[in-house]
Amino acid sequence: MANNFKVLGKSVHQKTALERVNGSARYYSDFQIPGTLVTRFIRSPFPKAKISRLDTTAAETLPGVELVMSYKNFPQTFRDTMHYVGEQVVAVVAVDEDIAEEALELVDVEYRELPAVLSIEEALAPDAPEVFEGEPNCHDWELHYYLSEKDPESGLWTKKEHANFHGFGDVEVGFAESDVIVEAKGLKYAYTKSPAMNPRGALAHFNSGKLTVYTHSQGMHHEKTVLAGVLGLNVTDVNYVCEYIGSSFGGKIAEPSDINHPTHYLIVACLASLELSKPVRCVYTREEEMLCGWSRGSLSDVKIGFKDDGTLHAISYDNWMEMGSGGDKWTIKNSLLATGTTLYSRNCKHMRGKLRYVHTNRFLSCGWQGYGAPEGHYGVEVAMDMAAEKLGIDPIELRRMNHMRGGDIDAGYDPLLYKSCYISSSGISECLDALEKRSEWKSRWRHPSEKSGRYREGLGIAIFCMGAGRPGPGNNTSAEVKLFPDGTAKLYSALAEMGQGQHTVQCQIVAEVLGIPYKKIGLVWQETDSTPWASIAASSIGTWLQSWPTYEAAHEVRRQLLALAAGVLGVEVEKLDIEDSVIFVKDEPSRTLTIGEAMGTLGIYGGTHELIGYYSHEVPHPRCLRDGKPGQLYIPKEKGAQLVSLVVDTETGMCHDVKVINAQDVGRALNPKIVEGQFLNARHGVENALLGSDCIVDKKSGRLLNGNWIDYKPTSFLDCDIDPIIIEKPGDPTHPFGATACGEGAACPTLAAFSNAIYNAIGVRIKETPFTPDKILAALGKV
Amino acid sequence: MSASEKILSLTVNGEPKRLLVKTHWMLSRVLREEIHHTGTKEACGEGACGACTVLMGEKAVLACMTLALEAEGKSVETIEGLMSAKNPHPIQEAWMEEFGAQCGFCSPGMIMSAKALLLRNPDPTLGEVREAMAGNICVCSNYEHIEAAVLSAARKMREDGAQNG
């Protein structure tokens, strides 16, 4: 089967393609239950304030109002202290939106304003007001580890100790040993909004002792389990329904147990429904959606030491990441991926990474596409470009000399379980070759000093890696496959499909293993009640994590089927194969059986009515271990290279003719069109680079000034071209078919590639994103 | 019927409808909540993304920016009206072939915009497709696939038209 796939590697239609194009796909907001109550919020008008008076009596007595929620009756979700403009003060649950809004007017609330910090710089200033009382604004990352004592045989680190930075070696020694040192200081990636077409929301229906929750989710089972605990319900009394997600990119992941996490829509809907035993809908408007799910904001300093020949020797990396007044603090760990721990692990002998997360009185944070990796790549890949110039080495060549290879040591990824792992495959050299050729780099690239005139072309490159394996505790995932006598099969899998194509790919795997056509594979994924546990689809992990249980469960069914067929045909199992739903004897292809004949079904009277295969993923799968040795883990990465070309108009500061070529090694493209589609979301980087993506707050009031899609623009058809190049370098051991990962990577290198392209065009380095015309003109000294 | 309510008569996907609406309701709300055609999506509620695009007559309109009462006496087509019996429309077929949908939330509006474009311009250039569709946002940023789908649908519809004509 290995090299002669029938279904894998082909761009078969998406499993739910028709539902997605005919309006029948149901997103949470499409579920309608008669008598559903709606929710409206009063939100804080101040960035920091204490509620000094709250009287909801008049609102409660308005006919049609069923519940008024505040810190007084629902302290698990509402507080009397506000931490950003827009924090929920009161929720009104009523029979319709007009009554709910009328009731909001009847709430009597007064605040005592408190001093606030509205930027990362303000938050870091000495004597800055505290975002959370009694807590410093700036925290060191809790999982900094110092690694030492490399095992000579395996090359892996054997000792891991808590430290006040993450890394290995001694950077001071490393810099002393270096011939050329480059420093990039004060690089700032703006605090930007995670994209989501369908804003956050939920419909909760508590009925006859059972709570059904219709929402979006990247990990239904996990969220349901945590939610049940928070609500004091048995897990069995909650069913989480998530048919279609409406895009998420990580940003809409819920964390019901954390009051600071932007999951209030979920808790409010559930608490109200439990209280009233009626269906309650809590859906955010676009403006409310814009009050949460921010990320990326960071200040970074990078210092890299090289030998004369361009060999990278030492890296020091400092990152201060803004996380607003709460949300996801773990994203910062991924900024290390771009450093000597992983992307430049090949030659880096001394590594020091110091990570800090910083609270401000701005909007709630989340992790999305890249989960911290874009910030790290921005700093490091800009510094690499500066280094190439200083060393007099071509920017592509400098990366080629130093990037990670398959088998190199990953010293940053999973600090919980492993001291270090092996990078399972790279392919970055092949990606660089492809970019060099496609862009005609050798004939087109010129130093900025050779450029003049109003319109100046720039080419910029950056490489990247993104975490794709997550072998930590709780990351097991399961699949069930059923085969029926009519030759159809069904996959039961809760792995989230948010547009990344995972359902299609998993069904392709079932078809391939069973030897039946793809169109005969059905899928059950819609709710927790009818699916086995699946871990959260995050870290571009889906292909790595879910393929094993799908593959193993399908193989289990195949074994059972062939055993039955062997009995019917009177031959040994090993002599049988299945193709196009026909079981045949390999040496005598004319001896065949249908699946129904093998199962011997006789109406309700006899035979086998379904064959069931189930597999729960051992994480890591034994095939992810080097020579099967525990502790010697291959961990896959999403990896590649990206090239941005553009033309800067030096009179207007605008960038024109923006083109992004994204090349990634995916090991094997299980469905090439889906892979291509994943590369297209490099546009999220373009959005952050070019379109003014920034959290702009009024300095006095703390209000968000661009909290809508007119002032905070998503990319459209007109902003850039993306050219996806798929590289398939075989041999990654961590997947049953050698596929690695794709999904988040394409947004990781874009800001650095943009910065490098603009520098290449005009010879001035802009340190702060987004690269808007005002900054380009200021860099050129024109404003 | 209060002063803030009126009877609205319109045709939706060929079916005449008569219903009581509040005067401030938007067409998207009426289509989704009253007629239960939830294929029409609402993502921004301010005319910035095109997810709610439907056809009024042969023109693409933003249902979140159109008062329901503006549809009085008009013929409205939503994504639910595009299939003929169980067969997908050529635009829907092209969408499936070219992987025009990722998360799919923008697809109904995107497809209705494409239909309006192809009704007035059966043979658009890539530039014309981009310009006509620029008001439709896909946050999965799947634009290259969508462009391919629109161009492929245009070819298919011209061929079908030639055969039928």
mmCIF file of N, CA and C in Angstrom, chain A residues 417-464:
data_model
loop_
_atom_site.group_PDB
_atom_site.id
_atom_site.type_symbol
_atom_site.label_atom_id
_atom_site.label_comp_id
_atom_site.label_asym_id
_atom_site.label_seq_id
_atom_site.Cartn_x
_atom_site.Cartn_y
_atom_site.Cartn_z
ATOM 1 N N LEU A 417 6.987 17.493 29.906
ATOM 2 C CA LEU A 417 7.284 16.069 29.913
ATOM 3 C C LEU A 417 8.701 15.728 29.508
ATOM 4 N N TYR A 418 9.205 16.451 28.537
ATOM 5 C CA TYR A 418 10.482 16.062 27.948
ATOM 6 C C TYR A 418 11.541 17.119 28.200
ATOM 7 N N LYS A 419 12.738 16.680 28.346
ATOM 8 C CA LYS A 419 13.842 17.628 28.475
ATOM 9 C C LYS A 419 14.185 18.161 27.097
ATOM 10 N N SER A 420 14.199 17.280 26.127
ATOM 11 C CA SER A 420 14.379 17.694 24.737
ATOM 12 C C SER A 420 13.936 16.537 23.849
ATOM 13 N N CYS A 421 13.732 16.836 22.571
ATOM 14 C CA CYS A 421 13.231 15.834 21.632
ATOM 15 C C CYS A 421 14.029 15.937 20.335
ATOM 16 N N TYR A 422 13.729 15.038 19.421
ATOM 17 C CA TYR A 422 14.307 15.151 18.075
ATOM 18 C C TYR A 422 13.316 15.825 17.137
ATOM 19 N N ILE A 423 13.805 16.717 16.317
ATOM 20 C CA ILE A 423 12.968 17.293 15.268
ATOM 21 C C ILE A 423 12.810 16.203 14.202
ATOM 22 N N SER A 424 11.548 15.871 13.880
ATOM 23 C CA SER A 424 11.337 14.675 13.051
ATOM 24 C C SER A 424 11.741 14.880 11.596
ATOM 25 N N SER A 425 11.577 16.084 11.070
ATOM 26 C CA SER A 425 11.991 16.364 9.690
ATOM 27 C C SER A 425 12.009 17.867 9.501
ATOM 28 N N SER A 426 12.680 18.311 8.459
ATOM 29 C CA SER A 426 12.784 19.759 8.257
ATOM 30 C C SER A 426 12.320 20.154 6.857
ATOM 31 N N GLY A 427 13.174 19.944 5.856
ATOM 32 C CA GLY A 427 12.773 20.342 4.494
ATOM 33 C C GLY A 427 12.903 21.830 4.228
ATOM 34 N N ILE A 428 13.462 22.561 5.197
ATOM 35 C CA ILE A 428 13.551 24.017 4.995
ATOM 36 C C ILE A 428 14.498 24.349 3.834
ATOM 37 N N SER A 429 15.565 23.563 3.676
ATOM 38 C CA SER A 429 16.468 23.824 2.534
ATOM 39 C C SER A 429 15.725 23.710 1.214
ATOM 40 N N GLU A 430 14.891 22.670 1.093
ATOM 41 C CA GLU A 430 14.122 22.483 -0.145
ATOM 42 C C GLU A 430 13.156 23.647 -0.346
ATOM 43 N N CYS A 431 12.582 24.133 0.746
ATOM 44 C CA CYS A 431 11.668 25.280 0.641
ATOM 45 C C CYS A 431 12.431 26.523 0.173
ATOM 46 N N LEU A 432 13.627 26.720 0.724
ATOM 47 C CA LEU A 432 14.432 27.880 0.314
ATOM 48 C C LEU A 432 14.821 27.774 -1.158
ATOM 49 N N ASP A 433 15.167 26.555 -1.573
ATOM 50 C CA ASP A 433 15.503 26.361 -3.004
ATOM 51 C C ASP A 433 14.318 26.754 -3.881
ATOM 52 N N ALA A 434 13.120 26.312 -3.465
ATOM 53 C CA ALA A 434 11.926 26.582 -4.270
ATOM 54 C C ALA A 434 11.631 28.077 -4.336
ATOM 55 N N LEU A 435 11.814 28.756 -3.216
ATOM 56 C CA LEU A 435 11.554 30.207 -3.197
ATOM 57 C C LEU A 435 12.574 30.953 -4.047
ATOM 58 N N GLU A 436 13.808 30.516 -3.930
ATOM 59 C CA GLU A 436 14.886 31.175 -4.670
ATOM 60 C C GLU A 436 14.591 31.116 -6.168
ATOM 61 N N LYS A 437 14.106 29.949 -6.587
ATOM 62 C CA LYS A 437 13.823 29.738 -8.008
ATOM 63 C C LYS A 437 12.565 30.502 -8.434
ATOM 64 N N ARG A 438 11.494 30.310 -7.669
ATOM 65 C CA ARG A 438 10.211 30.911 -8.058
ATOM 66 C C ARG A 438 10.285 32.435 -8.100
ATOM 67 N N SER A 439 11.057 33.021 -7.174
ATOM 68 C CA SER A 439 11.110 34.490 -7.107
ATOM 69 C C SER A 439 12.194 35.071 -8.013
ATOM 70 N N GLU A 440 12.971 34.217 -8.651
ATOM 71 C CA GLU A 440 14.148 34.656 -9.436
ATOM 72 C C GLU A 440 15.058 35.530 -8.565
ATOM 73 N N TRP A 441 15.221 35.080 -7.356
ATOM 74 C CA TRP A 441 15.968 35.813 -6.325
ATOM 75 C C TRP A 441 17.352 36.238 -6.809
ATOM 76 N N LYS A 442 18.053 35.287 -7.429
ATOM 77 C CA LYS A 442 19.457 35.563 -7.756
ATOM 78 C C LYS A 442 19.589 36.724 -8.738
ATOM 79 N N SER A 443 18.635 36.834 -9.659
ATOM 80 C CA SER A 443 18.748 37.944 -10.608
ATOM 81 C C SER A 443 18.009 39.189 -10.109
ATOM 82 N N ARG A 444 17.076 39.014 -9.187
ATOM 83 C CA ARG A 444 16.250 40.156 -8.766
ATOM 84 C C ARG A 444 16.747 40.848 -7.505
ATOM 85 N N TRP A 445 17.371 40.087 -6.598
ATOM 86 C CA TRP A 445 17.704 40.677 -5.294
ATOM 87 C C TRP A 445 18.870 41.648 -5.437
ATOM 88 N N ARG A 446 18.658 42.855 -4.993
ATOM 89 C CA ARG A 446 19.746 43.833 -4.984
ATOM 90 C C ARG A 446 19.773 44.506 -3.622
ATOM 91 N N HIS A 447 20.940 44.999 -3.238
ATOM 92 C CA HIS A 447 21.071 45.708 -1.967
ATOM 93 C C HIS A 447 20.296 47.018 -2.050
ATOM 94 N N PRO A 448 19.676 47.473 -0.933
ATOM 95 C CA PRO A 448 18.895 48.719 -0.983
ATOM 96 C C PRO A 448 19.692 49.927 -1.484
ATOM 97 N N SER A 449 21.003 49.912 -1.262
ATOM 98 C CA SER A 449 21.795 51.065 -1.704
ATOM 99 C C SER A 449 21.800 51.198 -3.224
ATOM 100 N N GLU A 450 21.411 50.123 -3.904
ATOM 101 C CA GLU A 450 21.381 50.182 -5.374
ATOM 102 C C GLU A 450 20.023 50.636 -5.894
ATOM 103 N N LYS A 451 19.130 50.991 -4.989
ATOM 104 C CA LYS A 451 17.766 51.327 -5.427
ATOM 105 C C LYS A 451 17.508 52.820 -5.316
ATOM 106 N N SER A 452 16.763 53.334 -6.274
ATOM 107 C CA SER A 452 16.437 54.757 -6.253
ATOM 108 C C SER A 452 15.108 54.952 -6.977
ATOM 109 N N GLY A 453 14.648 56.158 -7.022
ATOM 110 C CA GLY A 453 13.394 56.441 -7.713
ATOM 111 C C GLY A 453 12.212 56.352 -6.775
ATOM 112 N N ARG A 454 11.061 56.741 -7.272
ATOM 113 C CA ARG A 454 9.869 56.774 -6.421
ATOM 114 C C ARG A 454 9.437 55.364 -6.015
ATOM 115 N N TYR A 455 9.391 54.456 -6.984
ATOM 116 C CA TYR A 455 8.908 53.096 -6.708
ATOM 117 C C TYR A 455 10.096 52.158 -6.535
ATOM 118 N N ARG A 456 10.187 51.511 -5.377
ATOM 119 C CA ARG A 456 11.340 50.629 -5.127
ATOM 120 C C ARG A 456 10.872 49.236 -4.724
ATOM 121 N N GLU A 457 11.386 48.287 -5.465
ATOM 122 C CA GLU A 457 10.999 46.894 -5.182
ATOM 123 C C GLU A 457 11.814 46.344 -4.014
ATOM 124 N N GLY A 458 11.164 45.543 -3.206
ATOM 125 C CA GLY A 458 11.881 44.889 -2.112
ATOM 126 C C GLY A 458 11.542 43.416 -2.060
ATOM 127 N N LEU A 459 12.545 42.608 -1.747
ATOM 128 C CA LEU A 459 12.326 41.173 -1.531
ATOM 129 C C LEU A 459 12.771 40.849 -0.101
ATOM 130 N N GLY A 460 11.943 40.105 0.598
ATOM 131 C CA GLY A 460 12.306 39.739 1.968
ATOM 132 C C GLY A 460 11.991 38.284 2.224
ATOM 133 N N ILE A 461 12.853 37.670 3.001
ATOM 134 C CA ILE A 461 12.672 36.243 3.272
ATOM 135 C C ILE A 461 12.644 35.992 4.773
ATOM 136 N N ALA A 462 11.949 34.954 5.153
ATOM 137 C CA ALA A 462 12.009 34.493 6.546
ATOM 138 C C ALA A 462 11.673 33.012 6.546
ATOM 139 N N ILE A 463 12.290 32.275 7.453
ATOM 140 C CA ILE A 463 11.964 30.858 7.582
ATOM 141 C C ILE A 463 11.187 30.672 8.892
ATOM 142 N N PHE A 464 10.625 29.497 9.064
ATOM 143 C CA PHE A 464 9.818 29.324 10.272
ATOM 144 C C PHE A 464 9.677 27.865 10.663
#
